[in-house]
């Protein structure tokens, strides 16, 4: 029977000691421990979250990069194409201009050639005339070497010259 | 690191003592045997009584008996604090009784009658009366030891948490933390709910560790273990009463309405005879009662069985000495098995008590049905 009869002394000490240990541990042990655990869990959770966020951001950045690269490639292709066109056009234009210029030069050349030719012909004519006079002079000089010849010629010339 | 190794050393010692209950129990048995021999010298033909032997170990006592060898008694005397109307407050060590043989200042330990085993006051007319007895008995002393252990362990762990903020746990922290997390995540949060569990955590943690440590200490056969604290009805009564009071204080209006005036029950069950309220009130009181009896019965039963196996040795030894020697290895084997089982029971009972307390708190604060 004693086994199931509560003892007053034990009851008294048990209430006091359990109440006291509950109060002391609550204040000095459980509160700090539970708070520390909670804080640590929060910090771990935050760290995981931020890691995930960073990962997502990185993925986004990567995607952005890729998009940018694609865009740049397209742009580059466009630029290249344009440049090629410009180049062709320029060549074309240059060719046209060159041929035009060439035509002009040829024309000018022909003109100057013509002029030179006429000048040369005129010159030749002059020279031929000079030569002819000189030849005639020389021939005359030869023919009129003797006095008779000179007289004959003068006579002849005199005959020819009619006094009109 | 030193904290860690020191703790593991204590742990190893505890395990060792649990694995070799034979050691402690044999001392206990020798003591009983010598008692018996002594008793024989005093009263002829007194036999070994397994019942007395077992209950001597389960009951509370005024001194902490360690061993007796022939006429030499080794026990720790504990203070006796008694208050009586005639003699006022008296405080003295239990060793003054000389193991119950002498009286001191008009007080003695009763050997028979209503107050057997308790301190009684010898009145002038020759009768015994029971004074108000606030003695630091074996169980009270064991409770103090458990409390000092708890304060030391948990306050030092709390300090480590403060100093080591944001770092990985180490040492004693590693042992305590999973248990605290288990109580929080597996007991408190599922039973009470995410929102209000925090308020009850200190009580649940204190309750769990108090019961568990006392259960384990009870399995250690020699001082500072061996006291049957959680197998004492007074201790379990106080624990259950705490749970009851915490439940009652925190009960919200839904909880009380459910008890006194449940809206789902037809009125003729409440008026004129409040049948359902009476049943509900009985149910409210039964819950802590069951908590009290479950813990008490489980721990006491474990001690009785383990001691019973040892008593067998002496029952057979009384018949014939060689028979006692033959039975002893078997008894020790069974006791080792029982101790392993008790190791499990110690944890399970602490868990069950804490879980049920948490469930009752959860019911008391539930917002609606």
Coordinates of C-alpha atoms in Angstrom, one line a residue:
Chain A
X1 CA 0.0 0.0 0.0
X2 CA 2.9 2.3 0.8
X3 CA 4.0 2.0 -2.8
X4 CA 0.9 3.8 -4.1
X5 CA 0.5 6.3 -1.2
X6 CA 2.0 9.7 -2.0
X7 CA 4.5 10.9 0.6
X8 CA 4.1 14.5 1.8
X9 CA 7.8 15.3 2.1
X10 CA 8.6 14.0 -1.3
X11 CA 5.6 15.8 -2.8
X12 CA 6.8 19.1 -1.2
X13 CA 10.4 18.7 -2.5
X14 CA 9.3 17.5 -5.9
X15 CA 7.0 20.4 -6.5
X16 CA 9.7 22.9 -5.4
X17 CA 12.5 21.3 -7.3
X18 CA 10.7 20.6 -10.5
X19 CA 9.2 24.0 -10.5
X20 CA 12.5 25.6 -9.9
X21 CA 14.4 23.6 -12.5
X22 CA 11.6 24.4 -15.0
X23 CA 11.9 28.1 -14.3
X24 CA 15.8 28.2 -14.3
X25 CA 16.1 26.0 -17.4
X26 CA 13.4 28.0 -19.2
X27 CA 15.2 31.2 -18.5
X28 CA 18.9 30.2 -18.9
X29 CA 18.8 27.2 -21.1
X30 CA 15.8 26.5 -23.3
X31 CA 15.2 30.1 -24.4
X32 CA 18.8 30.7 -25.6
X33 CA 19.0 27.2 -27.1
X34 CA 15.7 27.4 -29.0
X35 CA 16.5 30.9 -30.2
X36 CA 19.9 29.9 -31.4
X37 CA 18.4 26.9 -33.2
X38 CA 15.8 29.0 -34.8
X39 CA 18.3 31.7 -35.8
X40 CA 20.6 29.1 -37.3
X41 CA 17.7 27.5 -39.2
X42 CA 16.7 30.9 -40.5
X43 CA 20.3 31.7 -41.6
X44 CA 20.6 28.3 -43.3
X45 CA 17.3 28.9 -45.0
X46 CA 18.3 32.4 -46.1
X47 CA 21.6 31.1 -47.4
X48 CA 19.8 28.4 -49.4
X49 CA 17.3 30.9 -50.7
X50 CA 20.0 33.3 -51.7
X51 CA 22.0 30.6 -53.3
X52 CA 19.0 29.6 -55.4
X53 CA 18.4 33.2 -56.2
X54 CA 22.0 33.6 -57.3
X55 CA 21.7 30.5 -59.4
X56 CA 18.6 31.8 -61.0
X57 CA 20.2 35.2 -61.6
X58 CA 23.2 33.4 -63.1
X59 CA 20.9 31.5 -65.4
X60 CA 19.2 34.7 -66.4
X61 CA 22.5 36.3 -67.0
X62 CA 23.6 33.4 -69.1
X63 CA 20.4 33.5 -71.1
X64 CA 20.9 37.3 -71.5
X65 CA 24.4 36.8 -72.7
X66 CA 23.3 34.2 -75.2
X67 CA 20.6 36.5 -76.5
X68 CA 23.0 39.3 -76.7
X69 CA 25.5 37.2 -78.6
X70 CA 22.8 36.1 -81.0
X71 CA 21.8 39.6 -81.5
X72 CA 25.3 40.8 -82.0
X73 CA 25.9 38.0 -84.5
X74 CA 22.8 39.0 -86.4
X75 CA 24.0 42.6 -86.3
X76 CA 27.5 41.6 -87.4
X77 CA 26.0 39.6 -90.3
X78 CA 23.9 42.6 -91.3
X79 CA 26.9 44.8 -91.1
X80 CA 29.0 42.5 -93.2
X81 CA 26.3 42.2 -95.8
X82 CA 25.9 45.9 -95.9
X83 CA 29.6 46.4 -96.2
X84 CA 29.8 43.9 -99.0
X85 CA 27.0 45.8 -100.8
X86 CA 28.7 49.1 -100.2
X87 CA 32.0 47.7 -101.5
X88 CA 30.4 46.3 -104.6
X89 CA 28.6 49.5 -105.2
X90 CA 31.8 51.4 -104.7
X91 CA 33.6 49.2 -107.1
X92 CA 30.8 49.6 -109.6
X93 CA 30.8 53.3 -109.2
X94 CA 34.6 53.5 -109.4
X95 CA 34.4 51.4 -112.6
X96 CA 31.8 53.6 -114.1
X97 CA 33.7 56.7 -113.1
X98 CA 36.9 55.3 -114.4
X99 CA 35.4 54.4 -117.7
X100 CA 33.9 57.8 -118.0
X101 CA 37.2 59.4 -117.1
X102 CA 38.9 57.2 -119.6
X103 CA 36.5 58.2 -122.3
X104 CA 37.1 61.9 -121.5
X105 CA 40.8 61.3 -121.5
X106 CA 40.6 59.5 -124.8
X107 CA 38.5 62.3 -126.2
X108 CA 41.0 64.9 -125.0
X109 CA 43.8 62.9 -126.4
X110 CA 42.1 62.6 -129.8
X111 CA 41.5 66.3 -129.8
X112 CA 45.1 67.1 -128.9
X113 CA 46.3 64.6 -131.5
X114 CA 44.1 66.3 -134.1
X115 CA 45.5 69.6 -133.1
X116 CA 49.0 68.3 -133.1
X117 CA 48.4 66.7 -136.5
X118 CA 47.2 70.0 -138.0
X119 CA 50.0 71.8 -136.4
X120 CA 52.5 69.3 -137.7
X121 CA 51.0 69.4 -141.2
X122 CA 51.2 73.2 -141.1
X123 CA 54.7 72.9 -140.0
X124 CA 55.5 70.4 -142.6
X125 CA 53.9 72.7 -145.2
X126 CA 56.0 75.6 -144.0
X127 CA 59.1 73.6 -144.0
X128 CA 58.3 72.2 -147.5
X129 CA 57.9 75.8 -148.7
X130 CA 61.1 76.8 -147.1
X131 CA 62.8 73.8 -148.6
X132 CA 61.3 74.6 -152.0
X133 CA 62.5 78.2 -151.8
X134 CA 65.9 77.1 -150.7
X135 CA 66.1 74.5 -153.5
X136 CA 64.9 77.0 -156.0
X137 CA 67.5 79.4 -154.7
X138 CA 70.2 76.8 -155.0
X139 CA 69.0 75.9 -158.5
X140 CA 68.9 79.5 -159.4
X141 CA 72.3 80.1 -158.0
X142 CA 73.6 77.2 -160.0
X143 CA 71.9 78.3 -163.2
X144 CA 73.0 81.9 -162.9
X145 CA 76.6 81.1 -162.3
X146 CA 77.9 82.6 -165.8
X147 CA 77.4 86.1 -167.0
X148 CA 75.5 84.9 -170.1
X149 CA 73.2 82.9 -168.2
X150 CA 72.5 85.9 -166.0
X151 CA 72.0 88.1 -169.1
X152 CA 69.9 85.5 -170.8
X153 CA 67.7 85.1 -167.7
X154 CA 67.4 88.8 -167.2
X155 CA 66.4 89.0 -170.8
X156 CA 64.1 86.2 -170.5
X157 CA 62.6 87.7 -167.4
X158 CA 62.5 91.1 -169.0
X159 CA 60.7 89.5 -171.9
X160 CA 58.4 88.0 -169.7
X161 CA 57.7 91.1 -167.9
X162 CA 55.6 93.1 -170.2
X163 CA 55.3 96.6 -169.5
X164 CA 51.9 97.1 -169.2
Chain B
X1 CA 37.0 18.8 -26.9
X2 CA 37.6 18.3 -23.2
X3 CA 33.9 18.7 -22.6
X4 CA 33.2 16.1 -25.3
X5 CA 35.6 13.5 -23.9
X6 CA 34.4 14.1 -20.4
X7 CA 30.9 13.6 -21.4
X8 CA 31.6 10.5 -23.4
X9 CA 33.5 9.1 -20.4
X10 CA 30.4 9.6 -18.2
X11 CA 28.3 8.0 -20.9
X12 CA 30.7 5.0 -21.1
X13 CA 30.5 4.6 -17.4
X14 CA 26.7 4.8 -17.5
X15 CA 26.6 2.2 -20.3
X16 CA 29.1 0.0 -18.5
X17 CA 27.1 0.1 -15.3
X18 CA 24.0 -0.7 -17.2
X19 CA 25.7 -3.6 -19.0
X20 CA 26.9 -5.0 -15.7
X21 CA 24.0 -4.7 -13.4
X22 CA 25.4 -7.8 -11.9
X23 CA 28.0 -5.8 -10.1
X24 CA 25.6 -3.4 -8.5
X25 CA 22.9 -5.9 -7.8
X26 CA 25.3 -8.3 -6.3
X27 CA 26.3 -5.6 -3.8
X28 CA 22.6 -5.1 -3.2
X29 CA 22.1 -8.8 -2.7
X30 CA 25.1 -9.1 -0.4
X31 CA 23.5 -6.4 1.6
X32 CA 20.3 -8.2 1.8
X33 CA 22.0 -11.5 2.5
X34 CA 23.9 -9.9 5.4
X35 CA 20.7 -8.3 6.6
X36 CA 19.2 -11.7 6.6
X37 CA 22.1 -13.2 8.5
X38 CA 21.8 -10.3 10.9
X39 CA 18.2 -10.9 11.2
X40 CA 18.9 -14.5 11.8
X41 CA 21.2 -13.7 14.7
X42 CA 18.4 -11.5 16.1
X43 CA 15.4 -13.6 15.3
X44 CA 16.0 -17.2 14.7
X45 CA 14.9 -18.9 11.5
X46 CA 14.1 -15.8 9.6
X47 CA 14.0 -16.7 5.9
X48 CA 14.9 -14.7 2.9
X49 CA 11.8 -12.9 1.8
X50 CA 11.9 -11.9 -1.9
X51 CA 9.0 -9.5 -1.4
X52 CA 10.7 -7.5 1.3
X53 CA 14.0 -7.6 -0.6
X54 CA 12.4 -6.2 -3.7
X55 CA 10.3 -3.6 -1.9
X56 CA 13.3 -2.4 0.2
X57 CA 14.9 -1.4 -3.1
X58 CA 11.9 0.2 -4.6
X59 CA 10.7 2.2 -1.7
X60 CA 12.0 5.6 -0.5
X61 CA 14.4 5.6 2.4
X62 CA 16.0 7.9 4.9
X63 CA 19.5 7.0 4.0
X64 CA 21.2 5.9 0.8
X65 CA 22.3 2.4 1.4
X66 CA 25.4 1.4 -0.6
X67 CA 26.5 -1.9 0.9
X68 CA 26.6 -4.0 4.0
X69 CA 29.4 -6.4 4.7
X70 CA 29.0 -8.6 7.8
X71 CA 28.5 -5.9 10.5
X72 CA 29.8 -3.0 8.4
X73 CA 27.2 -0.8 6.8
X74 CA 28.1 1.7 4.1
X75 CA 25.4 4.2 3.5
X76 CA 25.1 7.9 3.0
X77 CA 23.1 9.5 5.8
X78 CA 20.5 12.0 4.6
X79 CA 19.0 14.9 6.6
X80 CA 15.8 14.2 8.4
X81 CA 13.6 17.3 8.7
X82 CA 10.5 16.8 10.9
X83 CA 8.1 19.3 12.4
X84 CA 5.9 18.2 15.3
X85 CA 3.5 20.2 17.5
X86 CA 5.2 19.1 20.7
X87 CA 8.9 19.3 19.6
X88 CA 8.9 21.9 16.9
X89 CA 11.3 21.7 14.0
X90 CA 14.0 19.1 14.2
X91 CA 16.8 18.7 11.7
X92 CA 19.3 15.9 12.1
X93 CA 21.1 13.2 10.0
X94 CA 19.5 9.9 9.6
X95 CA 22.7 8.2 10.8
X96 CA 21.5 9.2 14.3
X97 CA 18.9 6.3 14.0
X98 CA 21.8 3.8 13.5
X99 CA 20.0 2.1 10.6
X100 CA 16.6 2.2 12.3
X101 CA 17.8 0.6 15.6
X102 CA 17.8 3.6 17.8
X103 CA 15.5 6.5 18.5
X104 CA 16.8 10.1 18.6
X105 CA 15.2 13.1 20.2
X106 CA 12.0 11.2 20.6
X107 CA 11.8 10.2 17.0
X108 CA 12.3 6.8 15.5
X109 CA 11.7 4.8 12.4
X110 CA 8.6 2.6 12.8
X111 CA 9.2 -1.1 12.1
X112 CA 5.6 -2.1 12.0
X113 CA 2.1 -0.7 11.9
X114 CA 0.6 2.0 9.8
X115 CA 3.7 4.1 9.6
X116 CA 6.2 1.2 8.8
X117 CA 9.5 2.5 7.6
X118 CA 8.6 6.2 8.3
X119 CA 9.9 8.5 11.0
X120 CA 7.4 8.7 13.9
X121 CA 7.3 10.6 17.1
X122 CA 7.1 8.7 20.3
X123 CA 4.4 10.3 22.4
X124 CA 4.4 10.2 26.2
X125 CA 1.4 7.9 26.3
X126 CA 3.4 5.3 24.3
X127 CA 1.7 5.8 21.0
X128 CA 3.3 6.9 17.7
X129 CA 2.3 9.9 15.7
X130 CA 3.5 11.0 12.4
X131 CA 5.1 14.5 12.4
X132 CA 5.2 16.7 9.3
X133 CA 8.1 15.0 7.5
X134 CA 10.1 17.1 5.0
X135 CA 13.1 14.9 5.1
X136 CA 15.6 14.9 2.3
X137 CA 14.9 11.2 1.6
X138 CA 16.7 9.0 -0.9
X139 CA 14.3 10.0 -3.7
X140 CA 14.5 13.7 -2.9
X141 CA 18.3 13.5 -2.9
X142 CA 18.2 11.6 -6.3
X143 CA 15.9 14.4 -7.6
X144 CA 18.5 17.0 -6.5
X145 CA 21.3 15.1 -8.2
X146 CA 19.2 14.9 -11.4
X147 CA 18.4 18.6 -11.2
X148 CA 22.1 19.5 -10.7
X149 CA 23.0 17.3 -13.7
X150 CA 20.3 18.9 -15.8
X151 CA 21.2 22.5 -14.8
X152 CA 24.9 21.8 -15.5
X153 CA 24.4 20.1 -18.8
X154 CA 21.8 22.5 -20.3
X155 CA 23.1 25.7 -19.0
X156 CA 26.6 24.9 -20.3
X157 CA 25.1 23.8 -23.6
X158 CA 23.2 27.1 -23.8
X159 CA 26.4 29.0 -23.2
X160 CA 28.0 27.1 -26.1
X161 CA 25.1 28.1 -28.3
X162 CA 25.6 31.7 -27.3
X163 CA 29.4 31.7 -27.8
X164 CA 29.3 29.6 -30.9
X165 CA 26.5 31.3 -32.8
X166 CA 26.2 30.4 -36.4
X167 CA 28.8 27.6 -36.1
X168 CA 28.5 23.9 -36.4
X169 CA 27.5 22.2 -33.0
X170 CA 30.2 20.4 -31.1
X171 CA 30.6 18.3 -28.0
X172 CA 27.7 18.0 -25.6
X173 CA 25.7 20.2 -28.0
X174 CA 25.8 17.3 -30.5
X175 CA 24.1 15.0 -28.1
X176 CA 21.5 17.4 -26.8
X177 CA 20.5 19.1 -30.1
X178 CA 19.0 16.1 -31.9
X179 CA 16.8 15.4 -28.9
X180 CA 15.7 19.0 -28.6
X181 CA 14.9 19.0 -32.3
X182 CA 13.1 15.7 -32.0
X183 CA 10.9 17.1 -29.2
X184 CA 10.2 20.3 -31.2
X185 CA 9.6 18.8 -34.6
X186 CA 8.1 15.4 -33.8
X187 CA 6.2 16.1 -30.6
X188 CA 5.5 19.8 -30.0
X189 CA 4.8 21.0 -33.6
X190 CA 2.5 18.1 -34.7
X191 CA 0.6 18.0 -31.4
X192 CA 0.2 21.7 -30.6
X193 CA 0.6 23.4 -34.0
X194 CA 3.1 25.6 -35.7
X195 CA 1.7 28.8 -34.2
X196 CA 1.6 28.2 -30.4
X197 CA 4.0 25.4 -29.8
X198 CA 6.8 27.7 -28.6
X199 CA 5.1 28.6 -25.4
X200 CA 5.1 24.9 -24.3
X201 CA 8.6 24.0 -25.4
X202 CA 10.4 24.8 -22.1
X203 CA 7.9 22.7 -20.2
X204 CA 8.1 19.7 -22.6
X205 CA 11.9 19.8 -22.7
X206 CA 12.2 19.9 -19.0
X207 CA 9.6 17.2 -18.6
X208 CA 11.3 14.9 -21.1
X209 CA 14.8 15.3 -19.8
X210 CA 13.7 15.0 -16.2
X211 CA 11.9 11.7 -16.8
X212 CA 14.5 10.3 -19.1
X213 CA 17.5 11.1 -16.9
X214 CA 15.7 9.8 -13.8
X215 CA 14.7 6.6 -15.6
X216 CA 18.3 6.1 -16.7
X217 CA 19.7 6.9 -13.2
X218 CA 17.3 4.4 -11.8
X219 CA 18.9 1.7 -13.9
X220 CA 22.4 2.4 -12.5
X221 CA 22.6 0.0 -9.6
X222 CA 24.8 2.0 -7.3
X223 CA 25.1 5.6 -6.0
X224 CA 24.3 8.2 -7.5
X225 CA 21.8 6.0 -9.4
X226 CA 19.5 3.3 -8.1
X227 CA 16.9 5.4 -6.6
X228 CA 13.4 4.6 -7.9
X229 CA 12.4 8.2 -8.6
X230 CA 10.2 7.9 -11.6
X231 CA 8.8 4.7 -10.2
X232 CA 7.5 6.6 -7.2
X233 CA 3.8 7.6 -7.3
X234 CA 4.5 11.0 -5.7
X235 CA 6.9 12.0 -8.4
X236 CA 4.7 10.9 -11.2
X237 CA 1.8 12.6 -9.5
X238 CA 3.6 15.9 -9.4
X239 CA 4.6 15.6 -13.0
X240 CA 1.0 14.7 -14.1
X241 CA -0.3 17.6 -11.9
X242 CA 2.0 20.0 -13.7
X243 CA 0.7 18.8 -17.1
X244 CA -2.9 19.2 -15.8
X245 CA -2.3 22.7 -14.5
X246 CA -0.6 23.8 -17.6
X247 CA -3.5 22.4 -19.7
X248 CA -6.1 24.1 -17.5
X249 CA -4.3 27.4 -17.5
X250 CA -3.9 27.4 -21.3
X251 CA -7.4 26.0 -22.1
X252 CA -9.3 28.5 -24.3
X253 CA -13.0 29.1 -24.4
X254 CA -13.6 26.3 -26.9
X255 CA -11.9 23.8 -24.6
X256 CA -14.0 24.8 -21.6
X257 CA -17.1 25.0 -23.6
X258 CA -16.5 21.5 -24.9
X259 CA -16.4 20.3 -21.3
X260 CA -19.2 22.3 -19.6
X261 CA -21.6 23.1 -22.4
X262 CA -20.8 21.3 -25.6
X263 CA -23.0 22.7 -28.4
X264 CA -23.2 19.4 -30.2
X265 CA -24.8 17.6 -27.3
X266 CA -28.7 17.7 -27.0
X267 CA -29.8 19.8 -24.0
X268 CA -31.5 16.9 -22.2
X269 CA -28.1 15.4 -21.5
X270 CA -27.1 18.6 -19.8
X271 CA -30.3 19.7 -18.0
X272 CA -31.5 18.9 -15.4
X273 CA -28.8 16.2 -14.9
X274 CA -25.5 17.4 -16.3
X275 CA -24.5 13.9 -17.5
X276 CA -22.1 14.9 -20.3
X277 CA -20.3 17.6 -18.3
X278 CA -19.7 15.2 -15.5
X279 CA -18.3 12.6 -18.0
X280 CA -16.2 15.4 -19.6
X281 CA -14.8 16.5 -16.2
X282 CA -14.0 12.9 -15.3
X283 CA -12.3 12.6 -18.7
X284 CA -10.3 15.8 -18.0
X285 CA -9.1 14.3 -14.7
X286 CA -8.4 10.8 -16.0
X287 CA -5.8 12.1 -18.5
X288 CA -3.3 13.2 -15.9
X289 CA -4.2 10.2 -13.7
X290 CA -3.3 7.8 -16.5
X291 CA 0.0 9.7 -17.1
X292 CA 0.8 9.3 -13.4
X293 CA 0.0 5.6 -13.3
X294 CA 1.6 4.6 -16.6
X295 CA 5.0 6.0 -15.7
X296 CA 4.9 4.7 -12.2
X297 CA 3.8 1.2 -13.2
X298 CA 6.2 0.9 -16.1
X299 CA 9.3 1.9 -14.1
X300 CA 8.3 0.1 -10.9
X301 CA 7.5 -3.1 -12.9
X302 CA 10.9 -3.0 -14.6
X303 CA 12.7 -2.7 -11.2
X304 CA 10.6 -5.5 -9.7
X305 CA 11.3 -7.9 -12.5
X306 CA 15.0 -7.2 -12.5
X307 CA 15.2 -7.6 -8.7
X308 CA 12.9 -10.6 -8.9
X309 CA 15.4 -12.5 -11.1
X310 CA 18.1 -11.8 -8.5
X311 CA 15.9 -12.8 -5.7
X312 CA 15.6 -16.2 -7.4
X313 CA 19.3 -16.8 -6.6
X314 CA 18.6 -16.4 -2.9
X315 CA 15.3 -18.3 -2.9
X316 CA 17.2 -21.3 -4.4
X317 CA 20.3 -20.6 -2.3
X318 CA 18.1 -20.8 0.8
X319 CA 17.1 -24.3 -0.3
X320 CA 20.6 -25.4 -1.1
X321 CA 23.7 -23.3 -1.6
X322 CA 24.9 -25.0 -4.8
X323 CA 21.4 -24.6 -6.3
X324 CA 21.9 -20.8 -5.8
X325 CA 25.2 -20.9 -7.7
X326 CA 23.6 -22.8 -10.5
X327 CA 20.8 -20.4 -10.9
X328 CA 22.9 -17.2 -10.6
X329 CA 24.3 -17.1 -14.2
X330 CA 20.8 -17.6 -15.5
X331 CA 19.5 -14.8 -13.3
X332 CA 22.3 -12.5 -14.3
X333 CA 21.6 -13.2 -18.0
X334 CA 17.9 -12.5 -17.6
X335 CA 18.7 -9.3 -15.6
X336 CA 21.0 -8.1 -18.4
X337 CA 18.2 -8.7 -20.9
X338 CA 15.8 -6.9 -18.6
X339 CA 18.2 -4.0 -18.2
X340 CA 18.4 -3.6 -22.0
X341 CA 14.7 -3.6 -22.2
X342 CA 14.5 -1.1 -19.4
X343 CA 16.9 1.1 -21.3
X344 CA 14.4 1.2 -24.1
X345 CA 11.5 1.6 -21.7
X346 CA 13.2 4.6 -20.0
X347 CA 13.3 6.4 -23.3
X348 CA 9.8 5.3 -24.5
X349 CA 8.1 6.3 -21.2
X350 CA 9.8 9.7 -21.3
X351 CA 8.6 10.1 -24.9
X352 CA 5.1 8.9 -24.2
X353 CA 4.7 11.2 -21.2
X354 CA 5.9 14.2 -23.2
X355 CA 3.9 13.3 -26.3
X356 CA 0.7 12.9 -24.3
X357 CA 1.3 16.2 -22.4
X358 CA 1.8 17.9 -25.7
X359 CA -1.4 16.4 -27.1
X360 CA -3.4 17.6 -24.1
X361 CA -2.0 21.1 -24.6
X362 CA -2.9 20.9 -28.3
X363 CA -6.5 20.0 -27.3
X364 CA -6.6 22.8 -24.8
X365 CA -5.6 25.5 -27.3
X366 CA -7.4 24.1 -30.4
X367 CA -9.3 26.9 -32.1
X368 CA -12.4 25.0 -33.1
X369 CA -13.7 21.5 -33.5

